[in-house]
mmCIF file of C-alpha atoms and ligand atoms in Angstrom:
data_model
loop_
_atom_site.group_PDB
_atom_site.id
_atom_site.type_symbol
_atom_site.label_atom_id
_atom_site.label_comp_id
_atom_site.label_asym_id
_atom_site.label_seq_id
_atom_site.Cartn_x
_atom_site.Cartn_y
_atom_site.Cartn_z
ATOM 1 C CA UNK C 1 17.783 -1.612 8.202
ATOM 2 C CA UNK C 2 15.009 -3.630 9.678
ATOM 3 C CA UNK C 3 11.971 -5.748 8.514
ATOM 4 C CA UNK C 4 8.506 -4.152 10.026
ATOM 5 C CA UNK C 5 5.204 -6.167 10.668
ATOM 6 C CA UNK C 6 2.819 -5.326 8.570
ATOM 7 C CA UNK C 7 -1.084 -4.735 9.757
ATOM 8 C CA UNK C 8 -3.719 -7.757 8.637
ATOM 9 C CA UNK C 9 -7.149 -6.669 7.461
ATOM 10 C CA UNK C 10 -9.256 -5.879 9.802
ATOM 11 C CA UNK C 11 -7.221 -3.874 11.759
ATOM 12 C CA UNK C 12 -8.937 -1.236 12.414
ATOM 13 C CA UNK C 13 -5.541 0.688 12.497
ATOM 14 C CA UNK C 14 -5.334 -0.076 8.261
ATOM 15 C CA UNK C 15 -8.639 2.950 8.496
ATOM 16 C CA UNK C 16 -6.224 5.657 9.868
ATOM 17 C CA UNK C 17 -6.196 8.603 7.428
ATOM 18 C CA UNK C 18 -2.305 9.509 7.121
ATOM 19 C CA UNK C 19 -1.128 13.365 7.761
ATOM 20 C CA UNK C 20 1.353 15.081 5.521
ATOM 21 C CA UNK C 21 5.066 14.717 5.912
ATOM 22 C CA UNK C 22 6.184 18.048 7.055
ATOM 23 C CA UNK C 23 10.022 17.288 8.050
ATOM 24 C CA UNK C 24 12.334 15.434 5.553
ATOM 25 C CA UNK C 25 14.925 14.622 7.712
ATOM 26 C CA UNK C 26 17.025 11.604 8.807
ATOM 27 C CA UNK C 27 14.131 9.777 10.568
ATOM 28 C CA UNK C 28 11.728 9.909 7.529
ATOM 29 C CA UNK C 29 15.036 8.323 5.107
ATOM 30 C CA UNK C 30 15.630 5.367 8.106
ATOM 31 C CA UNK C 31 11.936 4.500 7.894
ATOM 32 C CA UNK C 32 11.999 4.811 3.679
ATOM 33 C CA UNK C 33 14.867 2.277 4.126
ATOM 34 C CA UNK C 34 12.845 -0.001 6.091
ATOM 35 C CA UNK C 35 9.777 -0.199 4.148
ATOM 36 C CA UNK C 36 11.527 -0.782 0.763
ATOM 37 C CA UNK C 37 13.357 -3.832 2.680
ATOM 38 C CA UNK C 38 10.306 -5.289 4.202
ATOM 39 C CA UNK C 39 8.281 -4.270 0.777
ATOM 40 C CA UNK C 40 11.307 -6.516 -0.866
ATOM 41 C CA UNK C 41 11.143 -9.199 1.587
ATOM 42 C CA UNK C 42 7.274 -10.080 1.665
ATOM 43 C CA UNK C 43 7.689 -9.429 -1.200
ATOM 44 C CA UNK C 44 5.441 -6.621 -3.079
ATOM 45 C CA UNK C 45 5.282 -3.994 -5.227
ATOM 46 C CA UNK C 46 4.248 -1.486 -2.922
ATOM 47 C CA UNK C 47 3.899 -0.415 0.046
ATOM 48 C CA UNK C 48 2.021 2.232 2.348
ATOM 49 C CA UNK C 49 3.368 3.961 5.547
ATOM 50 C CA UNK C 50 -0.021 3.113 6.951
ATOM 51 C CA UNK C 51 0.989 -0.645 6.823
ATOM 52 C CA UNK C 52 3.560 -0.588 8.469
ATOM 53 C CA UNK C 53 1.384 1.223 11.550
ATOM 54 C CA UNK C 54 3.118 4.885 10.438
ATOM 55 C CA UNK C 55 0.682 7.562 9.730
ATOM 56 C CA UNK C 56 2.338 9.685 7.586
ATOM 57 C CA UNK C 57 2.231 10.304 3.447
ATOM 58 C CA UNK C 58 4.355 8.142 2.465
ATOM 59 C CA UNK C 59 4.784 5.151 -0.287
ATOM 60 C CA UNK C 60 7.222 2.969 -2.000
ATOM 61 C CA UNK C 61 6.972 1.235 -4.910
ATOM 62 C CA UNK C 62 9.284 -1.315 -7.700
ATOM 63 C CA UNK C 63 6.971 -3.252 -10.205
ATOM 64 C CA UNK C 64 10.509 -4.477 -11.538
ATOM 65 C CA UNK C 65 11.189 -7.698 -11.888
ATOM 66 C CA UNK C 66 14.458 -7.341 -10.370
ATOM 67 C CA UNK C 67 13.835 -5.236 -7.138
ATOM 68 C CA UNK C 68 15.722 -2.397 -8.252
ATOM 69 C CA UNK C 69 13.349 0.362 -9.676
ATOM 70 C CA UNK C 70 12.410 2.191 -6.570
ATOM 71 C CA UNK C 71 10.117 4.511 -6.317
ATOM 72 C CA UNK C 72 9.329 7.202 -3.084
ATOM 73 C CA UNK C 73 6.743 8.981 -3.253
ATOM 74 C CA UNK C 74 5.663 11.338 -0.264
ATOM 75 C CA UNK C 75 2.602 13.523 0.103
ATOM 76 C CA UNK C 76 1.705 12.293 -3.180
ATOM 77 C CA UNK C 77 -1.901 13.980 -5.228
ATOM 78 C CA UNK C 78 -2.943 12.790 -8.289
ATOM 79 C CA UNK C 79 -3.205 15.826 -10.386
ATOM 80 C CA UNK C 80 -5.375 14.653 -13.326
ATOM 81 C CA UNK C 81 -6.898 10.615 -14.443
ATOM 82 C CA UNK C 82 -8.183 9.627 -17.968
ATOM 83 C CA UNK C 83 -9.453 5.999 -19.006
ATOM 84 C CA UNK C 84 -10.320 2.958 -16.717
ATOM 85 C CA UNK C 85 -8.733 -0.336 -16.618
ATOM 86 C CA UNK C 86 -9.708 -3.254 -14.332
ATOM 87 C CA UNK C 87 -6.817 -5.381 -12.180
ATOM 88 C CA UNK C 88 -6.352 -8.488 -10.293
ATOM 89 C CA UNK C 89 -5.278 -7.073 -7.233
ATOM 90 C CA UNK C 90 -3.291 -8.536 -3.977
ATOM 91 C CA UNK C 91 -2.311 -6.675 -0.687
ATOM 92 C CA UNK C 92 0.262 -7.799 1.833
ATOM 93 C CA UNK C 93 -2.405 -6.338 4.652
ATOM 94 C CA UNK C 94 -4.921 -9.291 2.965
ATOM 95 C CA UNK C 95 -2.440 -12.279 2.185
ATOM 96 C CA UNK C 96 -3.639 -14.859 -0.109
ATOM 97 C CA UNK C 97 -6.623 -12.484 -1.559
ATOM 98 C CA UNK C 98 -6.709 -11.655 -5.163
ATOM 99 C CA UNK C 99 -9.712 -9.434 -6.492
ATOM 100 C CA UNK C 100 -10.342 -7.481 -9.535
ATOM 101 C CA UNK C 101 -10.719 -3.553 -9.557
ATOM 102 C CA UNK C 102 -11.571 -0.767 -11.505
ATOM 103 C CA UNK C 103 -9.076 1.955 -11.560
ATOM 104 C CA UNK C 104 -8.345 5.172 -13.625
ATOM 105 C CA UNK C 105 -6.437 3.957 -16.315
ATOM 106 C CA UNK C 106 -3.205 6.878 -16.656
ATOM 107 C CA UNK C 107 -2.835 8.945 -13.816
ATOM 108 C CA UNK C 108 -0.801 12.145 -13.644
ATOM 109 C CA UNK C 109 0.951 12.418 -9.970
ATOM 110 C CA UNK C 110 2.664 15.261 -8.217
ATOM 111 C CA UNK C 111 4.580 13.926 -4.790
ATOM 112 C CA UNK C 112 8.164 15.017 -2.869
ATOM 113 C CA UNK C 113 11.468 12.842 -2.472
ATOM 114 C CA UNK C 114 13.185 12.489 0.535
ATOM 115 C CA UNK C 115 14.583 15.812 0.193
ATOM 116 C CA UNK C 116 11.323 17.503 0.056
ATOM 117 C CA UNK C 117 11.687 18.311 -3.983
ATOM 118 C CA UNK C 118 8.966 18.313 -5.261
ATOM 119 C CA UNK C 119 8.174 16.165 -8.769
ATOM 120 C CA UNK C 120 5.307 15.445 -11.375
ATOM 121 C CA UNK C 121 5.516 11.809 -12.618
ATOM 122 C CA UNK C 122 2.880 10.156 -15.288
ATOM 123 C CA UNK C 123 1.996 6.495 -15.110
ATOM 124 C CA UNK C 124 -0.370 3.771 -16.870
ATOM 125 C CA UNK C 125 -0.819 0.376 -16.064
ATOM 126 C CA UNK C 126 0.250 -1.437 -12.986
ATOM 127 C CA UNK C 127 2.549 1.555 -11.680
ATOM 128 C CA UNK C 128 -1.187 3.325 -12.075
ATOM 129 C CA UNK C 129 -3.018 0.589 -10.699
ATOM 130 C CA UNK C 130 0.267 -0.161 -7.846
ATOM 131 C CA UNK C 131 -0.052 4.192 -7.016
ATOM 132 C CA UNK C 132 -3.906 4.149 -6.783
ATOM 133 C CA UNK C 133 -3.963 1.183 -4.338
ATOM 134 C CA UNK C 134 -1.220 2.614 -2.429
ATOM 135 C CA UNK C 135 -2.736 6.149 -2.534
ATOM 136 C CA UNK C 136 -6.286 4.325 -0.998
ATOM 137 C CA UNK C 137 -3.903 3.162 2.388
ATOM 138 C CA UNK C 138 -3.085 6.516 3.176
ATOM 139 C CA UNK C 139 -7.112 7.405 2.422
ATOM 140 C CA UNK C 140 -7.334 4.719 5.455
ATOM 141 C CA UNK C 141 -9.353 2.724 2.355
ATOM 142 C CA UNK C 142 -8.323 -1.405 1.527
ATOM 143 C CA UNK C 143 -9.190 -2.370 -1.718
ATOM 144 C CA UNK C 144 -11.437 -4.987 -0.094
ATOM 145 C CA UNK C 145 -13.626 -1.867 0.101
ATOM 146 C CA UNK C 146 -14.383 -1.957 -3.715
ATOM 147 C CA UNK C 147 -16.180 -5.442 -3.365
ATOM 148 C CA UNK C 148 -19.600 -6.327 -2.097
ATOM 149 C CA UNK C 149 -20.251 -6.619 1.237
ATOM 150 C CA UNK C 150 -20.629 -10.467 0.845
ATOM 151 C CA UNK C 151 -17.440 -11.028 -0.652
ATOM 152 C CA UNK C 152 -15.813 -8.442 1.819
ATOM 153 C CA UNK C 153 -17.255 -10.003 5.209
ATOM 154 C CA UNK C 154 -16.159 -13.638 3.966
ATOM 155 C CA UNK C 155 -12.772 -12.374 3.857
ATOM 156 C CA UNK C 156 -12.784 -10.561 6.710
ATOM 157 C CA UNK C 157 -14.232 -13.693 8.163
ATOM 158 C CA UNK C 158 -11.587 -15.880 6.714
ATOM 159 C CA UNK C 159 -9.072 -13.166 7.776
ATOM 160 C CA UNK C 160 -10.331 -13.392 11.816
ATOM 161 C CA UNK C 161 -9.934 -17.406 11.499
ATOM 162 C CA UNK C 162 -6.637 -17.267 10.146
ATOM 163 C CA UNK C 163 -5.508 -14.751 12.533
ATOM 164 C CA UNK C 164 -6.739 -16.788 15.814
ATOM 165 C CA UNK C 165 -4.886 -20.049 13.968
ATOM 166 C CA UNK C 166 -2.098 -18.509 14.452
ATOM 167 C CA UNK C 167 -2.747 -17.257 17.578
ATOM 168 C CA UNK C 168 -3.643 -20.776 19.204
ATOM 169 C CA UNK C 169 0.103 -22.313 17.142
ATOM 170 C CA UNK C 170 1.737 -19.833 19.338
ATOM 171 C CA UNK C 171 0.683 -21.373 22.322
HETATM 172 O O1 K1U E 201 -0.210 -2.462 -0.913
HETATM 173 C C1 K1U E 201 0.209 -3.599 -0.833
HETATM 174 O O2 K1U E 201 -0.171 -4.321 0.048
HETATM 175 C C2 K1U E 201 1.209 -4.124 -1.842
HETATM 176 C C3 K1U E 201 0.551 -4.804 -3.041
HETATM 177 C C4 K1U E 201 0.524 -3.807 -4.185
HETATM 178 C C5 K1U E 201 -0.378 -4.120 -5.335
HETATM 179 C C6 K1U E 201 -0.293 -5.300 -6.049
HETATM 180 C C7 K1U E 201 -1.130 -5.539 -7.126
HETATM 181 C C8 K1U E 201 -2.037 -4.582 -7.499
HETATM 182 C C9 K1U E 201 -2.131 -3.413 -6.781
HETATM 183 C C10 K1U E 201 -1.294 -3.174 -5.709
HETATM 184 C C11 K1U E 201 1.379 -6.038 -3.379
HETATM 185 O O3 K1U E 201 2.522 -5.940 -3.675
HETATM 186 S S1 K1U E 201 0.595 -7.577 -3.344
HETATM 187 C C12 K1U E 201 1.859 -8.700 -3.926
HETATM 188 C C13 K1U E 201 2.071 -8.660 -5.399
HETATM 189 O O4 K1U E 201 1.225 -8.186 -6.122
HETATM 190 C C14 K1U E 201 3.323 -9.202 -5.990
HETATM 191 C C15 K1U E 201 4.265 -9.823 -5.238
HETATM 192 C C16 K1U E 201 5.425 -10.305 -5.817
HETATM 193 C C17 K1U E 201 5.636 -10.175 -7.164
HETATM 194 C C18 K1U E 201 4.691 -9.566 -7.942
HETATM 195 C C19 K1U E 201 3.534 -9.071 -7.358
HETATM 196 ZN ZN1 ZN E 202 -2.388 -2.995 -0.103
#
């Protein structure tokens, strides 16, 4: 297994719309396997394919406390939505940034496994709020994109100066 870097807002690489998984075979299970152990690591509760610079359909997800709930959902579509529900929500792409959203409240899901079975799974709460979010990467969307553009171009702002810190410690 291996730990992958994961893309910093704004790369414009995070705004790549992901294409369907169309073979479930032993490259697509090495890559699940490496995104639930950099997920882990960071650590998270989710994690998009499109992160992780890989442009396919593909998410995992554990809002367990203990790391050992883990969900893999590929070509995911949310099937039906009721209620609303607003979130303070992080992103490993946007370290350090915690915002509030609004989100559908219970969402109804229909996705594959790694096999290519096909599933229907219902969630409320953070799994909703954690599948939305994670659903939105694949769209090519960060949830910065919910806030105003003033709060959005200070942290992309405070994004670019963090990135060239690190950049110039390197040297
Ligand atoms: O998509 C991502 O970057 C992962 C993101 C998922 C998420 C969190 C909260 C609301 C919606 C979506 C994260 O995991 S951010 C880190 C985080 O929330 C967390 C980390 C450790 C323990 C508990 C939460
Ligand atoms: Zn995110």
């Amino acid at each position: 297994m291996a730990l992958l870097p994961i893309l910093n807002y704004p790369d414009p690489r995070l705004h790549t719309v992901a294409k369907p998984v169309a073979e479930f075979n032993a490259d697509l299970k090495r890559l699940v396997q490496d995104m639930q152990e950099t997920m882990y690591a960071a650590p998270g509760i989710g994690l998009a394919a499109t992160q992780v610079d890989r442009h396919i359909q593909l998410i995992v997800i554990d809002t367990s406390k203990e790391q050992n709930d883990l969900l893999v959902l590929i070509n995911p579509k949310i099937l039906n939505h009721a209620g609303m529900q607003t979130y303070e929500e992080g992103c490993l792409s946007v370290p350090g940034v915690y915002e509030t959203v609004t989100r559908a409240e219970r969402i109804k899901v229909e996705a594959q496994n790694t096999e290519g079975k096909k599933f229907t799974l219902e969630a409320d709460g953070l799994l909703s709020v954690c599948i939305q979010h994670e659903m939105d990467h694949l769209k090519g969307k960060v949830f910065v994109e919910y806030l105003s553009p003033l709060k959005r171009n200070r942290i992309k702002t405070k994004m670019l100066k963090h990135a060239r810190e690190i950049e110039r410690n390197n040297y």
